[in-house]
């Protein structure tokens, strides 16, 4: 008969015998491990999140204090250098923009960084 191939399920022959049992056992073991390990994985994630949120604030506060101390040192160093370089700055300002457009034409094109913002 031409439709003989459709009368029996080909999946039944494919997963029968020892290969079928092996596939069943592997699938069952995977699902069991996933269901057993999932609560522990969620517990580990919650503990890690709580730990990072508690001690991360302390670490960031320490880093911020160190950064602010470093910025204060750089500000002091910059102020002392500005007094020494006052003459060279005025000489630069006198000669730098001789051939450039007037100040109103350059307005809005450059942005100076303000460290206090």
Coordinates of C-alpha atoms in Angstrom, one line a residue:
X1 CA 0.0 0.0 0.0
X2 CA 1.3 3.5 -0.8
X3 CA 0.3 5.0 2.5
X4 CA 1.9 2.2 4.6
X5 CA 4.5 4.7 5.9
X6 CA 1.8 6.8 7.6
X7 CA 0.2 3.9 9.5
X8 CA 2.9 3.6 12.2
X9 CA 4.6 6.4 14.1
X10 CA 8.2 7.0 13.1
X11 CA 8.8 8.7 16.5
X12 CA 8.0 5.4 18.3
X13 CA 10.8 3.7 16.5
X14 CA 13.2 6.5 17.0
X15 CA 12.9 6.8 20.8
X16 CA 12.5 3.2 21.8
X17 CA 14.6 0.8 23.8
X18 CA 17.7 1.9 25.7
X19 CA 18.0 5.2 23.9
X20 CA 14.5 6.1 24.9
X21 CA 15.1 5.3 28.5
X22 CA 18.4 7.2 28.5
X23 CA 16.7 10.3 27.0
X24 CA 14.0 10.1 29.6
X25 CA 16.4 9.8 32.5
X26 CA 18.6 12.7 31.2
X27 CA 15.5 14.9 30.8
X28 CA 14.2 14.0 34.3
X29 CA 17.6 14.6 35.9
X30 CA 17.9 18.0 34.1
X31 CA 14.5 19.1 35.3
X32 CA 15.1 17.9 38.8
X33 CA 18.5 19.7 39.0
X34 CA 17.0 22.8 37.6
X35 CA 14.1 22.8 40.2
X36 CA 16.4 22.0 43.1
X37 CA 19.2 24.4 42.1
X38 CA 16.9 27.4 41.2
X39 CA 16.0 28.3 44.8
X40 CA 19.6 28.2 45.8
X41 CA 20.6 30.3 42.8
X42 CA 17.9 32.9 43.7
X43 CA 19.1 32.9 47.3
X44 CA 22.7 33.5 46.2
X45 CA 21.6 36.4 44.0
X46 CA 19.6 38.0 46.8
X47 CA 22.5 37.7 49.2
X48 CA 24.9 39.1 46.6
X49 CA 22.5 42.0 45.9
X50 CA 22.1 42.8 49.6
X51 CA 25.9 42.6 50.2
X52 CA 26.7 44.9 47.3
X53 CA 24.0 47.4 48.3
X54 CA 25.3 47.6 51.9
X55 CA 29.0 47.6 51.4
X56 CA 29.0 49.3 48.0
X57 CA 27.8 52.6 49.7
X58 CA 30.7 52.4 52.1
X59 CA 33.2 51.8 49.3
X60 CA 31.8 54.5 47.1
X61 CA 31.8 57.0 50.0
X62 CA 35.5 56.2 50.6
X63 CA 36.3 56.6 46.9
X64 CA 34.4 59.9 46.7
X65 CA 36.3 61.3 49.7
X66 CA 39.6 60.2 48.1
X67 CA 38.6 61.9 44.8
X68 CA 37.5 65.1 46.5
X69 CA 40.8 65.2 48.4
X70 CA 42.7 64.7 45.1
X71 CA 40.6 67.5 43.5
X72 CA 41.4 69.9 46.4
X73 CA 45.1 69.2 46.0
X74 CA 44.9 69.8 42.2
X75 CA 43.0 73.1 42.8
X76 CA 45.8 74.3 45.2
X77 CA 48.4 73.3 42.7
X78 CA 46.5 75.0 39.9
X79 CA 46.2 78.3 41.9
X80 CA 49.9 78.4 42.6
X81 CA 50.7 77.8 38.9
X82 CA 48.2 80.5 37.8
X83 CA 50.2 83.2 39.7
X84 CA 53.4 82.1 38.1
X85 CA 51.9 81.9 34.6
X86 CA 50.0 85.2 34.7
X87 CA 52.5 87.0 32.5
X88 CA 52.5 84.3 29.8
X89 CA 48.7 84.2 29.7
X90 CA 48.4 87.9 29.1
X91 CA 51.0 87.7 26.4
X92 CA 49.1 84.8 24.8
X93 CA 45.7 86.7 25.0
X94 CA 47.3 89.7 23.3
X95 CA 48.6 87.8 20.3
X96 CA 46.3 84.7 19.9
X97 CA 43.2 86.2 18.4
X98 CA 44.6 89.1 16.3
X99 CA 43.4 87.6 12.9
X100 CA 40.3 85.8 14.3
X101 CA 36.7 87.0 14.1
X102 CA 35.3 89.2 16.9
X103 CA 34.2 87.7 20.2
X104 CA 30.5 87.9 19.3
X105 CA 31.1 85.7 16.2
X106 CA 32.7 83.0 18.4
X107 CA 30.0 83.1 21.1
X108 CA 28.3 79.9 21.7
X109 CA 30.7 77.7 19.8
X110 CA 32.9 76.6 22.6
X111 CA 32.0 75.3 26.1
X112 CA 34.3 75.7 29.0
X113 CA 34.3 73.0 31.6
X114 CA 33.3 74.2 35.0
X115 CA 34.5 71.8 37.7
X116 CA 32.0 73.1 40.2
X117 CA 29.0 71.8 38.3

